[in-house]
Short mmCIF file of C-alpha atoms in Angstrom, two decimals:
data_model
loop_
_atom_site.label_atom_id
_atom_site.label_comp_id
_atom_site.label_asym_id
_atom_site.label_seq_id
_atom_site.Cartn_x
_atom_site.Cartn_y
_atom_site.Cartn_z
CA MET A 165 -198.80 -169.71 -113.24
CA GLY A 166 -198.12 -171.25 -110.14
CA ALA A 167 -197.98 -174.81 -111.77
CA MET A 168 -195.72 -173.43 -114.43
CA GLU A 169 -193.30 -172.07 -111.78
CA THR A 170 -193.41 -175.36 -109.82
CA ALA A 171 -192.62 -177.24 -113.13
CA VAL A 172 -189.65 -174.84 -113.72
CA ASP A 173 -188.36 -175.31 -110.14
CA LEU A 174 -188.71 -179.05 -110.51
CA THR A 175 -186.87 -178.97 -113.88
CA GLN A 176 -184.08 -176.76 -112.42
CA ASP A 177 -183.84 -179.20 -109.38
CA ALA A 178 -183.57 -182.21 -111.77
CA ASP A 179 -180.95 -180.38 -113.78
CA THR A 180 -178.94 -179.60 -110.63
CA THR A 181 -179.30 -183.10 -109.32
CA LEU A 182 -178.07 -184.42 -112.63
CA ILE A 183 -174.95 -182.07 -112.56
CA LEU A 184 -174.24 -183.14 -109.05
CA ASN A 185 -174.52 -186.81 -109.91
CA GLU A 186 -172.25 -186.26 -112.90
CA ALA A 187 -169.69 -184.48 -110.70
CA ASP A 188 -169.88 -187.26 -108.14
CA ARG A 189 -169.30 -189.96 -110.94
CA PHE A 190 -166.30 -188.19 -112.19
CA ALA A 191 -164.96 -187.77 -108.72
CA ARG A 192 -165.33 -191.47 -108.23
CA ALA A 193 -163.69 -192.24 -111.50
CA PHE A 194 -160.72 -190.19 -110.60
CA GLU A 195 -160.40 -191.80 -107.06
CA ARG A 196 -160.44 -195.21 -108.60
CA ALA A 197 -157.89 -194.39 -111.31
CA ALA A 198 -155.53 -192.60 -109.04
CA GLY A 199 -156.11 -194.79 -105.90
CA ALA A 200 -156.09 -191.67 -103.96
CA PRO A 201 -158.80 -189.67 -101.99
CA LEU A 202 -159.58 -186.15 -102.82
CA THR A 203 -158.81 -183.39 -100.14
CA ASP A 204 -160.27 -179.90 -100.36
CA ASN A 205 -158.75 -178.11 -97.27
CA ASN A 206 -155.45 -177.11 -99.07
CA SER A 207 -153.25 -174.36 -100.35
CA VAL A 208 -151.01 -175.07 -103.19
CA LYS A 209 -147.97 -172.87 -104.28
CA LEU A 210 -146.13 -173.39 -107.61
CA LEU A 211 -142.53 -173.47 -107.38
CA LEU A 212 -140.12 -173.20 -110.43
CA ASP A 213 -136.72 -174.73 -110.83
CA ALA A 214 -133.98 -174.75 -108.08
CA SER A 215 -134.24 -171.10 -107.39
CA GLY A 216 -137.80 -171.57 -106.31
CA ASN A 217 -137.60 -174.92 -104.71
CA PHE A 218 -134.27 -175.21 -102.84
CA PRO A 219 -134.66 -172.10 -100.77
CA ALA A 220 -138.16 -173.08 -99.79
CA TRP A 221 -137.15 -176.35 -98.69
CA LEU A 222 -134.18 -175.03 -96.60
CA ALA A 223 -136.44 -172.40 -94.91
CA ALA A 224 -138.95 -174.97 -93.90
CA ILE A 225 -136.18 -177.33 -92.53
CA GLU A 226 -134.63 -174.33 -90.68
CA ALA A 227 -138.11 -173.71 -89.06
CA ALA A 228 -138.87 -177.34 -88.05
CA GLN A 229 -139.77 -177.86 -84.37
CA ARG A 230 -140.73 -181.50 -84.28
CA TYR A 231 -139.85 -183.76 -87.28
CA ILE A 232 -138.53 -183.61 -90.83
CA LEU A 233 -139.33 -186.34 -93.35
CA PHE A 234 -136.96 -186.02 -96.36
CA GLU A 235 -137.03 -188.42 -99.40
CA SER A 236 -134.97 -188.04 -102.64
CA TYR A 237 -133.97 -190.25 -105.42
CA PHE A 238 -130.54 -188.97 -105.03
CA ILE A 239 -128.50 -186.55 -102.97
CA ALA A 240 -125.37 -185.59 -104.81
CA ASP A 241 -121.88 -185.30 -103.34
CA ASP A 242 -121.55 -181.72 -104.21
CA ARG A 243 -122.09 -178.21 -102.83
CA VAL A 244 -125.90 -178.47 -102.77
CA GLY A 245 -125.99 -181.89 -101.36
CA HIS A 246 -123.65 -180.99 -98.55
CA GLU A 247 -125.81 -177.74 -97.90
CA PHE A 248 -128.80 -179.99 -97.28
CA ILE A 249 -127.04 -182.61 -95.30
CA ASP A 250 -125.63 -179.91 -93.01
CA ALA A 251 -129.03 -178.24 -92.64
CA LEU A 252 -130.68 -181.72 -91.66
CA ALA A 253 -127.89 -182.54 -89.31
CA GLY A 254 -128.21 -179.20 -87.62
CA LYS A 255 -131.82 -179.64 -86.95
CA ALA A 256 -131.13 -183.23 -85.58
CA ARG A 257 -128.65 -181.82 -83.11
CA GLN A 258 -131.37 -179.51 -81.87
CA GLY A 259 -133.62 -182.50 -81.04
CA VAL A 260 -135.83 -182.58 -84.21
CA ARG A 261 -136.33 -185.99 -85.32
CA VAL A 262 -134.97 -186.13 -88.87
CA CYS A 263 -135.82 -189.13 -91.24
CA VAL A 264 -133.99 -189.41 -94.47
CA VAL A 265 -134.57 -191.90 -97.37
CA TYR A 266 -132.46 -192.05 -100.41
CA ASP A 267 -132.44 -194.57 -103.35
CA TRP A 268 -129.49 -196.92 -103.46
CA LEU A 269 -129.09 -196.91 -107.20
CA GLY A 270 -129.81 -193.15 -107.54
CA SER A 271 -127.21 -192.24 -104.97
CA THR A 272 -124.42 -194.76 -106.01
CA LYS A 273 -122.21 -191.63 -106.77
CA TRP A 274 -122.31 -190.47 -103.29
CA SER A 275 -118.77 -191.26 -102.30
CA ARG A 276 -118.75 -190.66 -98.66
CA PRO A 277 -120.69 -192.18 -95.76
CA TRP A 278 -123.54 -190.14 -94.27
CA ALA A 279 -121.40 -189.34 -91.40
CA PRO A 280 -122.76 -185.83 -90.49
CA LEU A 281 -126.31 -187.09 -90.26
CA HIS A 282 -125.37 -190.35 -88.28
CA ALA A 283 -123.30 -188.30 -85.87
CA ALA A 284 -126.23 -185.92 -85.26
CA ALA A 285 -128.45 -188.98 -84.48
CA ALA A 286 -130.63 -188.53 -87.66
CA GLU A 287 -132.18 -191.63 -89.09
CA VAL A 288 -131.04 -192.50 -92.51
CA ARG A 289 -132.40 -195.40 -94.71
CA CYS A 290 -131.27 -196.63 -98.11
CA PHE A 291 -134.03 -197.90 -100.34
CA ASN A 292 -133.67 -201.32 -102.00
CA PRO A 293 -129.81 -202.09 -101.91
CA PRO A 294 -128.72 -205.16 -103.79
CA SER A 295 -129.41 -208.59 -102.25
CA LEU A 296 -128.35 -212.16 -103.23
CA GLU A 297 -132.09 -213.23 -102.46
CA SER A 298 -133.41 -210.91 -105.26
CA PRO A 299 -131.13 -210.67 -108.34
CA LEU A 300 -133.47 -208.37 -110.19
CA ALA A 301 -134.90 -206.35 -107.37
CA TRP A 302 -132.77 -203.30 -108.32
CA LEU A 303 -135.13 -202.64 -111.18
CA THR A 304 -137.64 -201.12 -108.59
CA ARG A 305 -136.52 -197.84 -107.47
CA ASP A 306 -137.80 -195.07 -105.08
CA HIS A 307 -138.01 -192.19 -107.60
CA ARG A 308 -140.02 -189.98 -105.14
CA LYS A 309 -138.92 -186.45 -104.17
CA SER A 310 -140.66 -185.09 -101.02
CA VAL A 311 -140.15 -182.91 -97.90
CA VAL A 312 -142.70 -182.83 -94.87
CA VAL A 313 -141.93 -180.56 -91.95
CA ASP A 314 -143.95 -180.84 -88.74
CA GLY A 315 -146.96 -182.14 -90.56
CA GLU A 316 -147.76 -178.48 -91.53
CA VAL A 317 -146.01 -177.97 -94.84
CA ALA A 318 -144.96 -180.44 -97.65
CA PHE A 319 -143.02 -180.24 -100.85
CA VAL A 320 -143.51 -182.53 -103.89
CA SER A 321 -141.40 -182.10 -107.09
CA GLY A 322 -139.21 -183.58 -109.77
CA LEU A 323 -136.10 -182.13 -108.42
CA CYS A 324 -133.30 -184.07 -106.80
CA VAL A 325 -130.59 -182.59 -104.51
CA SER A 326 -127.82 -181.69 -106.82
CA GLU A 327 -126.17 -178.52 -108.11
CA LYS A 328 -126.99 -179.63 -111.64
CA TRP A 329 -130.38 -178.05 -111.07
CA GLU A 330 -128.60 -174.72 -110.42
CA GLY A 331 -126.52 -174.83 -113.44
CA ASP A 332 -122.99 -173.63 -113.96
CA PRO A 333 -122.44 -170.15 -115.60
CA ALA A 334 -118.65 -170.82 -115.88
CA ARG A 335 -119.28 -173.86 -118.10
CA ARG A 336 -122.19 -172.18 -119.87
CA LEU A 337 -124.69 -174.67 -118.34
CA GLU A 338 -127.93 -173.12 -117.54
CA PRO A 339 -130.17 -174.21 -114.62
CA TRP A 340 -132.36 -177.19 -115.21
CA ARG A 341 -136.01 -176.43 -115.87
CA ASP A 342 -138.18 -178.31 -113.27
CA THR A 343 -141.30 -177.74 -111.38
CA GLY A 344 -142.51 -178.45 -107.64
CA VAL A 345 -145.20 -177.49 -105.43
CA GLU A 346 -145.55 -176.43 -101.74
CA LEU A 347 -148.68 -177.78 -99.88
CA ARG A 348 -150.42 -176.96 -96.68
CA GLY A 349 -153.54 -178.71 -95.48
CA ASP A 350 -155.02 -182.08 -95.35
CA ALA A 351 -152.93 -183.20 -98.38
CA VAL A 352 -149.84 -183.06 -96.18
CA CYS A 353 -151.15 -186.20 -94.27
CA ASP A 354 -151.31 -188.18 -97.43
CA ILE A 355 -147.77 -187.19 -98.35
CA GLU A 356 -146.71 -188.32 -94.80
CA ARG A 357 -148.47 -191.58 -95.49
CA ALA A 358 -146.66 -191.99 -98.73
CA PHE A 359 -143.38 -191.41 -96.97
CA GLU A 360 -144.33 -194.07 -94.36
CA GLN A 361 -144.74 -196.63 -97.13
CA ILE A 362 -141.10 -196.44 -97.97
CA TRP A 363 -139.87 -195.81 -94.44
CA ARG A 364 -141.54 -198.93 -93.14
CA ALA A 365 -140.23 -201.01 -96.01
CA CYS A 366 -136.70 -199.80 -95.30
CA GLY A 367 -136.86 -200.90 -91.62
CA GLY A 368 -137.21 -197.43 -90.25
CA GLN A 369 -138.54 -197.05 -86.59
CA PRO A 370 -142.43 -196.21 -86.41
CA LEU A 371 -143.43 -192.69 -87.33
CA PRO A 372 -145.78 -190.71 -85.11
CA PRO A 373 -149.49 -190.88 -85.78
CA PHE A 374 -150.47 -188.36 -88.54
CA ARG A 375 -153.25 -185.93 -87.95
CA ARG A 376 -155.89 -186.08 -90.64
CA ARG A 377 -157.74 -182.86 -89.99
CA ARG A 378 -155.62 -179.74 -89.80
CA LYS A 379 -156.40 -176.12 -89.60
CA ARG A 380 -158.07 -174.86 -92.73
CA ALA A 381 -155.28 -173.84 -95.15
CA GLY A 382 -157.32 -173.00 -98.27
CA ASP A 383 -159.85 -174.35 -100.73
CA THR A 384 -157.74 -176.04 -103.15
CA ARG A 385 -158.82 -179.73 -104.03
CA VAL A 386 -155.83 -182.06 -104.06
CA ARG A 387 -155.09 -185.81 -104.73
CA VAL A 388 -151.77 -187.20 -103.69
CA ILE A 389 -151.04 -190.04 -106.01
CA ALA A 390 -148.52 -192.26 -104.30
CA GLY A 391 -147.43 -194.56 -107.15
CA VAL A 392 -146.22 -198.04 -106.27
CA PRO A 393 -144.95 -200.89 -108.64
CA SER A 394 -147.66 -202.44 -110.91
CA SER A 395 -150.35 -200.01 -109.83
CA ALA A 396 -149.92 -197.66 -112.68
CA ALA A 397 -151.78 -194.93 -110.87
CA VAL A 398 -150.63 -191.98 -112.71
CA TYR A 399 -150.86 -193.97 -115.95
CA ARG A 400 -154.55 -194.69 -115.33
CA THR A 401 -155.19 -191.16 -114.23
CA ASP A 402 -153.60 -189.60 -117.44
CA LEU A 403 -155.43 -191.82 -119.58
CA LEU A 404 -158.71 -190.82 -117.89
CA VAL A 405 -157.81 -187.21 -118.23
CA ALA A 406 -156.96 -187.59 -121.92
CA SER A 407 -160.34 -189.16 -122.48
CA LEU A 408 -162.21 -186.35 -120.48
CA ALA A 409 -160.33 -183.22 -121.74
CA ARG A 410 -162.34 -181.07 -124.03
CA GLU A 411 -160.30 -178.04 -124.83
CA HIS A 412 -156.53 -178.58 -124.24
CA LEU A 413 -154.15 -181.12 -122.67
CA TRP A 414 -150.57 -179.79 -122.24
CA LEU A 415 -147.82 -182.32 -121.09
CA THR A 416 -144.19 -181.73 -120.10
CA ASP A 417 -141.95 -184.78 -119.64
CA ALA A 418 -138.15 -185.36 -119.08
CA TYR A 419 -137.99 -188.92 -120.55
CA PHE A 420 -140.99 -189.51 -122.81
CA VAL A 421 -141.21 -192.91 -124.42
CA GLY A 422 -144.92 -193.37 -124.94
CA THR A 423 -146.70 -196.68 -124.65
CA SER A 424 -149.16 -197.76 -127.38
CA ALA A 425 -152.08 -197.09 -125.03
CA TYR A 426 -150.82 -193.56 -124.07
CA THR A 427 -150.06 -192.65 -127.54
CA GLN A 428 -153.44 -193.72 -128.76
CA ALA A 429 -155.13 -191.79 -125.93
CA LEU A 430 -153.28 -188.61 -127.06
CA ARG A 431 -154.12 -189.15 -130.69
CA ALA A 432 -157.75 -189.81 -130.05
CA ALA A 433 -157.92 -186.51 -127.92
CA ALA A 434 -156.25 -184.49 -130.76
CA ARG A 435 -158.52 -186.00 -133.47
CA ASP A 436 -161.53 -184.88 -131.35
CA GLY A 437 -160.44 -181.30 -131.43
CA VAL A 438 -158.58 -181.18 -128.21
CA ASP A 439 -155.32 -178.92 -128.21
CA VAL A 440 -152.85 -181.66 -127.23
CA ARG A 441 -149.17 -180.50 -126.76
CA LEU A 442 -146.04 -182.37 -125.58
CA LEU A 443 -142.92 -180.66 -124.48
CA VAL A 444 -139.68 -182.71 -124.04
CA PRO A 445 -135.90 -182.12 -123.82
CA GLY A 446 -134.18 -181.21 -127.03
CA VAL A 447 -131.08 -183.14 -125.81
CA SER A 448 -131.48 -185.34 -122.86
CA ASP A 449 -128.99 -185.99 -120.05
CA LEU A 450 -129.82 -189.68 -120.80
CA PRO A 451 -128.81 -189.87 -124.56
CA ALA A 452 -130.42 -193.21 -125.19
CA VAL A 453 -133.85 -191.80 -124.52
CA SER A 454 -133.97 -189.00 -127.10
CA PRO A 455 -133.94 -191.27 -130.16
CA LEU A 456 -136.79 -193.44 -128.73
CA SER A 457 -138.80 -190.20 -127.98
CA ARG A 458 -138.39 -188.95 -131.45
CA ALA A 459 -139.32 -192.23 -132.91
CA GLY A 460 -142.86 -191.71 -131.47
CA TYR A 461 -143.27 -188.26 -132.90
CA ARG A 462 -144.67 -189.29 -136.30
CA ALA A 463 -147.80 -191.01 -134.94
CA LEU A 464 -148.57 -188.11 -132.65
CA LEU A 465 -148.01 -185.33 -135.32
CA GLU A 466 -150.19 -187.12 -137.91
CA ALA A 467 -152.97 -186.97 -135.40
CA GLY A 468 -152.68 -183.33 -134.66
CA VAL A 469 -150.60 -183.52 -131.45
CA ARG A 470 -148.17 -180.61 -131.28
CA VAL A 471 -144.63 -181.64 -130.17
CA PHE A 472 -142.00 -179.21 -128.86
CA GLU A 473 -138.25 -179.67 -127.91
CA TRP A 474 -136.81 -177.55 -125.17
CA ASN A 475 -133.74 -175.43 -126.20
CA GLY A 476 -132.12 -175.03 -122.80
CA THR A 477 -129.72 -177.18 -120.91
CA MET A 478 -132.11 -179.79 -119.65
CA LEU A 479 -135.94 -179.94 -119.19
CA HIS A 480 -136.57 -182.22 -116.16
CA ALA A 481 -140.19 -181.33 -115.20
CA LYS A 482 -143.07 -183.81 -115.25
CA THR A 483 -146.35 -181.92 -115.44
CA ALA A 484 -149.75 -181.90 -117.06
CA VAL A 485 -152.52 -179.37 -117.33
CA ALA A 486 -155.95 -179.91 -118.79
CA ASP A 487 -158.80 -177.56 -119.70
CA ARG A 488 -157.21 -174.98 -117.30
CA ARG A 489 -158.99 -176.91 -114.45
CA TRP A 490 -156.79 -180.01 -113.71
CA SER A 491 -153.08 -180.02 -113.10
CA ARG A 492 -150.40 -182.64 -112.13
CA VAL A 493 -146.89 -182.07 -110.75
CA GLY A 494 -144.51 -184.73 -109.46
CA SER A 495 -141.84 -187.32 -110.19
CA THR A 496 -143.48 -189.53 -112.75
CA ASN A 497 -142.02 -189.70 -116.28
CA LEU A 498 -144.08 -190.99 -119.22
CA ASN A 499 -142.29 -194.26 -119.71
CA LEU A 500 -142.88 -197.83 -118.57
CA VAL A 501 -140.20 -197.94 -115.94
CA SER A 502 -141.57 -194.75 -114.18
CA LEU A 503 -145.33 -195.65 -114.73
CA ILE A 504 -145.13 -199.24 -113.88
CA SER A 505 -142.01 -200.22 -111.96
CA ASN A 506 -141.01 -197.36 -109.69
CA TYR A 507 -142.26 -195.82 -106.48
CA GLU A 508 -143.44 -192.30 -107.61
CA LEU A 509 -145.16 -189.30 -106.01
CA ASP A 510 -147.41 -186.87 -107.84
CA VAL A 511 -149.97 -184.32 -106.81
CA ALA A 512 -153.12 -183.71 -108.95
CA VAL A 513 -154.74 -180.37 -108.25
CA GLU A 514 -158.22 -179.56 -109.29
CA ASP A 515 -158.37 -175.91 -109.14
CA VAL A 516 -158.92 -173.25 -111.82
CA ALA A 517 -156.64 -170.59 -110.48
CA PHE A 518 -153.65 -173.06 -110.07
CA ALA A 519 -154.41 -174.54 -113.53
CA GLU A 520 -154.24 -171.02 -115.07
CA GLN A 521 -150.84 -170.65 -113.45
CA MET A 522 -149.63 -173.86 -114.80
CA ALA A 523 -151.03 -173.01 -118.28
CA THR A 524 -149.41 -169.55 -118.29
CA GLN A 525 -146.03 -171.17 -117.23
CA TYR A 526 -146.40 -173.82 -120.04
CA GLU A 527 -146.73 -171.09 -122.65
CA ALA A 528 -143.76 -169.25 -121.34
CA ASP A 529 -141.84 -172.52 -121.59
CA LEU A 530 -142.90 -172.81 -125.25
CA ALA A 531 -141.12 -169.49 -125.98
CA CYS A 532 -137.80 -171.38 -125.22
CA ALA A 533 -138.66 -174.37 -127.40
CA THR A 534 -138.63 -175.51 -131.08
CA GLU A 535 -141.86 -177.15 -132.55
CA ILE A 536 -141.39 -180.41 -134.41
CA VAL A 537 -143.58 -180.68 -137.65
CA LEU A 538 -144.28 -182.87 -140.55
CA SER A 539 -143.04 -181.67 -143.92
CA SER A 540 -144.73 -181.68 -147.23
CA ARG A 541 -143.07 -184.93 -147.78
CA ASN A 542 -144.36 -186.39 -144.40
CA ARG A 543 -141.02 -186.13 -142.74
CA VAL A 544 -140.47 -185.19 -139.17
CA HIS A 545 -138.19 -181.97 -138.81
CA LYS A 546 -137.77 -179.03 -136.69
CA ARG A 547 -139.94 -175.93 -137.41
CA THR A 548 -138.01 -173.58 -139.80
CA ALA A 549 -139.87 -170.27 -138.83
CA PRO A 550 -137.70 -167.46 -137.48
CA PRO A 551 -136.61 -168.30 -133.90
CA THR A 552 -138.09 -166.35 -131.02
CA GLN A 553 -136.05 -163.77 -129.01
CA VAL A 554 -135.79 -166.14 -126.18
CA GLU A 555 -134.15 -168.70 -128.30
CA LEU A 556 -131.89 -166.17 -129.90
CA ASP A 557 -130.83 -165.20 -126.30
CA ALA A 558 -130.02 -168.74 -125.43
CA VAL A 559 -127.76 -169.29 -128.52
CA GLY A 560 -126.16 -165.97 -127.78
CA ARG A 561 -125.28 -167.11 -124.30
CA GLY A 562 -123.85 -170.27 -125.75
CA ALA A 563 -125.86 -172.51 -123.49
CA LYS A 564 -124.73 -176.12 -123.34
CA ARG A 565 -127.06 -179.06 -123.08
CA ALA A 566 -127.05 -181.64 -120.37
CA MET A 567 -124.52 -184.43 -120.93
CA SER A 568 -124.76 -186.86 -117.97
CA GLY A 569 -127.50 -188.57 -116.02
CA SER A 570 -128.09 -190.45 -112.81
CA ALA A 571 -127.60 -194.09 -112.77
CA GLY A 572 -131.15 -194.86 -111.82
CA ARG A 573 -132.43 -193.84 -115.33
CA VAL A 574 -130.53 -196.52 -117.10
CA ALA A 575 -133.38 -198.81 -116.78
CA ALA A 576 -135.51 -196.36 -118.71
CA GLY A 577 -133.04 -196.71 -121.52
CA ALA A 578 -133.35 -200.41 -121.36
CA VAL A 579 -137.05 -200.32 -121.62
CA SER A 580 -136.57 -197.86 -124.54
CA VAL A 581 -134.44 -200.37 -126.43
CA GLY A 582 -136.93 -203.06 -125.64
CA SER A 583 -139.56 -201.01 -127.22
CA ALA A 584 -137.62 -200.63 -130.56
CA LEU A 585 -136.65 -204.36 -130.69
CA GLY A 586 -140.12 -205.42 -130.01
CA ALA A 587 -141.37 -203.30 -132.86
CA ALA A 588 -138.68 -204.68 -135.18
CA LEU A 589 -139.64 -208.30 -134.37
CA THR A 590 -143.43 -208.12 -134.42
CA ASN A 591 -144.22 -205.24 -136.90
CA ARG A 592 -146.73 -203.90 -134.40
CA ARG A 593 -145.64 -200.19 -135.14
CA ALA A 594 -143.50 -198.56 -137.93
CA LEU A 595 -140.01 -197.85 -137.09
CA GLY A 596 -138.63 -194.45 -138.07
CA PRO A 597 -135.21 -193.39 -139.22
CA THR A 598 -134.38 -192.15 -135.71
CA GLU A 599 -134.07 -195.66 -134.62
CA THR A 600 -131.54 -196.81 -137.31
CA ASN A 601 -128.55 -196.26 -135.36
CA LEU A 602 -129.98 -198.05 -132.34
CA LEU A 603 -131.01 -201.06 -134.20
CA ALA A 604 -127.77 -201.24 -136.07
CA TRP A 605 -125.84 -201.20 -132.84
CA VAL A 606 -127.83 -203.92 -131.24
CA ALA A 607 -127.50 -206.00 -134.58
CA VAL A 608 -123.80 -205.62 -134.36
CA ILE A 609 -123.75 -206.63 -130.71
CA MET A 610 -126.08 -209.61 -131.25
CA VAL A 611 -123.92 -211.00 -134.11
CA ALA A 612 -120.77 -210.53 -132.04
CA ILE A 613 -122.30 -212.53 -129.12
CA ALA A 614 -123.31 -215.32 -131.67
CA VAL A 615 -119.82 -215.39 -133.14
CA LEU A 616 -118.28 -215.44 -129.58
CA ALA A 617 -120.65 -218.29 -128.55
CA ALA A 618 -119.86 -220.40 -131.61
CA LEU A 619 -116.03 -219.99 -131.35
CA PHE A 620 -115.72 -219.92 -127.44
CA PRO A 621 -119.05 -221.55 -126.00
CA HIS A 622 -117.58 -221.68 -122.52
CA VAL A 623 -117.18 -217.83 -122.45
CA VAL A 624 -121.01 -217.56 -122.94
CA ALA A 625 -122.13 -220.64 -121.07
CA TRP A 626 -120.55 -219.84 -117.83
CA PRO A 627 -122.00 -216.54 -117.12
CA LEU A 628 -125.35 -217.73 -118.16
CA ALA A 629 -124.88 -220.80 -115.72
CA VAL A 630 -123.99 -218.52 -112.89
CA LEU A 631 -127.03 -216.17 -113.61
CA PHE A 632 -129.62 -219.00 -113.98
CA GLY A 633 -128.18 -220.87 -110.95
CA TRP A 634 -128.42 -217.64 -108.88
CA LEU A 635 -132.03 -217.10 -109.86
CA GLY A 636 -132.93 -220.75 -109.12
CA VAL A 637 -131.35 -220.52 -105.65
CA ALA A 638 -132.89 -217.30 -104.97
CA TRP A 639 -136.40 -218.47 -105.90
CA GLY A 640 -136.06 -221.79 -104.15
CA TRP A 641 -134.95 -220.01 -100.90
CA LYS A 642 -138.10 -217.63 -101.06
CA ALA A 643 -140.24 -220.73 -101.77
CA TRP A 644 -138.94 -222.47 -98.75
CA VAL A 645 -139.42 -219.25 -96.48
CA LEU A 646 -142.96 -219.05 -97.52
CA TRP A 647 -143.58 -222.75 -97.06
CA ARG A 648 -142.15 -222.55 -93.48
CA LYS A 649 -144.06 -219.40 -92.70
CA GLY A 650 -147.31 -221.09 -93.78
CA HIS A 651 -146.93 -224.48 -92.12
CA GLY A 652 -145.17 -223.07 -88.91
CA ALA A 653 -148.33 -221.25 -87.83
CA GLY A 654 -150.45 -224.44 -88.43
CA THR A 655 -152.74 -222.52 -90.75
CA PRO A 656 -152.80 -221.70 -94.45
CA ALA A 657 -150.45 -218.82 -95.37
CA GLU A 658 -152.03 -215.35 -95.48
CA PRO A 659 -152.01 -213.40 -98.67
CA MET A 660 -148.45 -211.81 -98.92
CA GLU A 661 -147.01 -208.98 -100.59
CA ARG A 662 -143.45 -208.45 -101.79
CA SER A 663 -141.47 -206.20 -99.45
CA VAL A 664 -139.89 -203.18 -100.95
CA ASN A 665 -136.59 -204.11 -99.36
CA PRO A 666 -135.41 -207.43 -100.83
CA SER A 667 -133.58 -208.22 -97.67
CA GLU A 668 -136.92 -208.39 -95.65
CA PRO A 669 -139.30 -211.23 -95.79
CA PRO A 670 -142.60 -210.38 -97.57
CA THR A 671 -145.09 -208.48 -95.51
CA LYS A 672 -148.85 -208.76 -95.29
CA ALA A 673 -150.88 -207.01 -97.88
CA GLY A 674 -151.80 -203.45 -97.00
CA ILE A 675 -148.49 -201.59 -97.14
CA ILE A 676 -149.42 -199.90 -100.25
CA ASP A 677 -152.88 -198.81 -99.05
CA ASN A 678 -152.74 -194.90 -99.23
CA SER A 679 -156.46 -194.20 -98.88
CA ARG A 680 -157.18 -195.35 -95.36
CA PRO A 681 -158.44 -192.77 -92.96
#
């Protein structure tokens, strides 16, 4: 009897050890994919739309005692933008250190100088302004949205600072649907370090040392995924989640243009019995994206992925929830520009209670969405079942859709066009009817350029000569700078990394390291 009990105990110990080893392997896999450490001393609060996010941000700013780190893709020249500028300037006048970063391309509509902040001695930096040295540097944007106050509380979301997110009842524009989180605990330090990446690259003065250990805020496990160009951190993480999901994987995205690898990952999960759903805008504020999103529906629907289109003014959230255990909230859209080219910031939460909140909200969002299905003739169309009461209410209010987008998302449209043209030239995927107009317009433009080049060659040749000359001079200048830097010290040049700001010389590798203690 004693030997049997010992054998049972040993078996239980072996099973426990196996489970722990499996958990450790999964944790290491996530850390490698995301390039971000896991912290477990956190509390996370879900914030919905402008009504949940903006007041929380302003309250935290008002309570600041030491410093405020504020980063936004764009701050609009409107009532909401002025409200935040005034709040930040007010704290700067009280002696609080205020550091603000905005993206040059995203904020080009900002028509006035940042006079209130400068007058209050706040520190304002513009990310990646145009430079003669780097003609194509504008393709890399700072798309992050974060707020950190005193190292105690941080916010990460998809919201920019604009009254668009609040809607306009007078014009029958509903508030934009978006998602953010409020964090306390050790994850705040990782968000501060992500801000420091951009701040240093923009030439900002050194920030104070960040405290890694803070007073215990909760038991929620969080990874802060600070995406940088070419790292594809969220891309790799999402592909890993798609391969590990067993029950469901529910995605929300504002500008979905799925890559082949991402689409195949979702298809494979759906065919394996996972409930995969994708919620996207019905009408986008960037019209070029919607046709390209719809062009990818057929492949997803045929594999069993359920696709829904939002019925409100604009769906701008970027979220994921898997198996009611893992969730993601942040700024990354599911297209190549966002996944590969931009600086992005997302929070991955490994917590059952928070994932349950996310799943519940997802189901509520689907009540204001229309499902896209395949007909008996294998055609993509909207569901014809009776609309829900929420949909009827939206129609009754006469809600309008978003009609304009920020300049920074033009690059996403360019990548979308490139995807369609690549498919047309290589036959690597089937083109759908939704891409007819796009290809027709591109065909007309190409023929027009060809005719223009034949009749008036100088009209085409001179712009190309200027462009290629510019590129040659810029690259030659950079090569000379690197050669001089390497030979001036009398030693071989150290490995270099491109500076975020094209007006700065390259910096030593290490600026993108977000996992150091």
